[in-house]
Amino acid sequence: MKTRYLFLIYFVMAVTDLAVINLSFLLVVDLLGYDKTGVDMGSVMSANYLWLLAALLSGLYTSKSIHRLDNIYRLTVKSFIVFSVLFLSFVVLAKAHQFSFTLIFLFYLLVLVGLALSRVLGAAFERTLKKNFNITRSVAVIGLNSMGLRLAGFFKILIITFPFRVF
């Protein structure tokens, strides 16, 4: 079932993931004192595309993964592993000599910490919203009894009578 809430979660997760990738790369380049023109900034764009590919391959941004928090954490780790392999392959195949072992290690470490922190903060924010602002709606579950069957019959008649009207 697709709702606005799930689409918002997809969007926020994707944007924060890309922000983590970009900020991690720029922070490592600054920490190690590399000249920003010396390090190919096209590598940042490649890292973004490779992250999105890894996340889509592992199914991170699907409705199946969003419903449970443990799925999000598990698929984030899976996406990170796929991203690590893809980005390391990119660095080797592109013969990017400006990438040192220290730069790649710190980049991966910051990305992993950033992703974990964003997931923990997102879960805490969602829990706060549900607790304090009552963003969830109550749902009535109707059993298989005479009243439930009468209600189902009413909805069936309503749909047959007004097939093109949206309620």
mmCIF file of N, CA, C and O in Angstrom, residues 156-167:
data_model
loop_
_atom_site.group_PDB
_atom_site.id
_atom_site.type_symbol
_atom_site.label_atom_id
_atom_site.label_comp_id
_atom_site.label_asym_id
_atom_site.label_seq_id
_atom_site.Cartn_x
_atom_site.Cartn_y
_atom_site.Cartn_z
ATOM 1 N N LYS A 156 -20.748 -3.325 -0.703
ATOM 2 C CA LYS A 156 -20.904 -3.945 -2.015
ATOM 3 C C LYS A 156 -22.030 -3.271 -2.790
ATOM 4 O O LYS A 156 -21.896 -2.961 -3.966
ATOM 5 N N ILE A 157 -23.143 -2.994 -2.128
ATOM 6 C CA ILE A 157 -24.267 -2.300 -2.769
ATOM 7 C C ILE A 157 -23.862 -0.892 -3.165
ATOM 8 O O ILE A 157 -24.188 -0.409 -4.242
ATOM 9 N N LEU A 158 -23.115 -0.235 -2.301
ATOM 10 C CA LEU A 158 -22.666 1.133 -2.568
ATOM 11 C C LEU A 158 -21.776 1.179 -3.796
ATOM 12 O O LEU A 158 -21.912 2.065 -4.641
ATOM 13 N N ILE A 159 -20.883 0.211 -3.946
ATOM 14 C CA ILE A 159 -19.983 0.179 -5.096
ATOM 15 C C ILE A 159 -20.741 -0.157 -6.362
ATOM 16 O O ILE A 159 -20.487 0.410 -7.420
ATOM 17 N N ILE A 160 -21.703 -1.066 -6.288
ATOM 18 C CA ILE A 160 -22.486 -1.426 -7.467
ATOM 19 C C ILE A 160 -23.371 -0.258 -7.892
ATOM 20 O O ILE A 160 -23.507 0.042 -9.071
ATOM 21 N N THR A 161 -23.938 0.448 -6.922
ATOM 22 C CA THR A 161 -24.836 1.560 -7.229
ATOM 23 C C THR A 161 -24.078 2.749 -7.805
ATOM 24 O O THR A 161 -24.525 3.386 -8.753
ATOM 25 N N PHE A 162 -22.925 3.078 -7.234
ATOM 26 C CA PHE A 162 -22.143 4.232 -7.660
ATOM 27 C C PHE A 162 -20.740 3.784 -8.061
ATOM 28 O O PHE A 162 -19.764 4.001 -7.341
ATOM 29 N N PRO A 163 -20.589 3.147 -9.243
ATOM 30 C CA PRO A 163 -19.287 2.569 -9.579
ATOM 31 C C PRO A 163 -18.207 3.603 -9.890
ATOM 32 O O PRO A 163 -17.042 3.321 -9.743
ATOM 33 N N PHE A 164 -18.590 4.808 -10.339
ATOM 34 C CA PHE A 164 -17.573 5.767 -10.753
ATOM 35 C C PHE A 164 -17.402 6.909 -9.760
ATOM 36 O O PHE A 164 -16.666 7.828 -10.013
ATOM 37 N N ARG A 165 -18.082 6.844 -8.677
ATOM 38 C CA ARG A 165 -17.975 7.918 -7.688
ATOM 39 C C ARG A 165 -16.900 7.553 -6.674
ATOM 40 O O ARG A 165 -16.850 6.444 -6.182
ATOM 41 N N VAL A 166 -16.056 8.513 -6.363
ATOM 42 C CA VAL A 166 -15.011 8.296 -5.373
ATOM 43 C C VAL A 166 -15.481 8.861 -4.048
ATOM 44 O O VAL A 166 -15.896 10.001 -3.951
ATOM 45 N N PHE A 167 -15.424 8.039 -2.999
ATOM 46 C CA PHE A 167 -15.881 8.468 -1.690
ATOM 47 C C PHE A 167 -14.723 8.906 -0.847
ATOM 48 O O PHE A 167 -13.721 8.334 -0.795
#
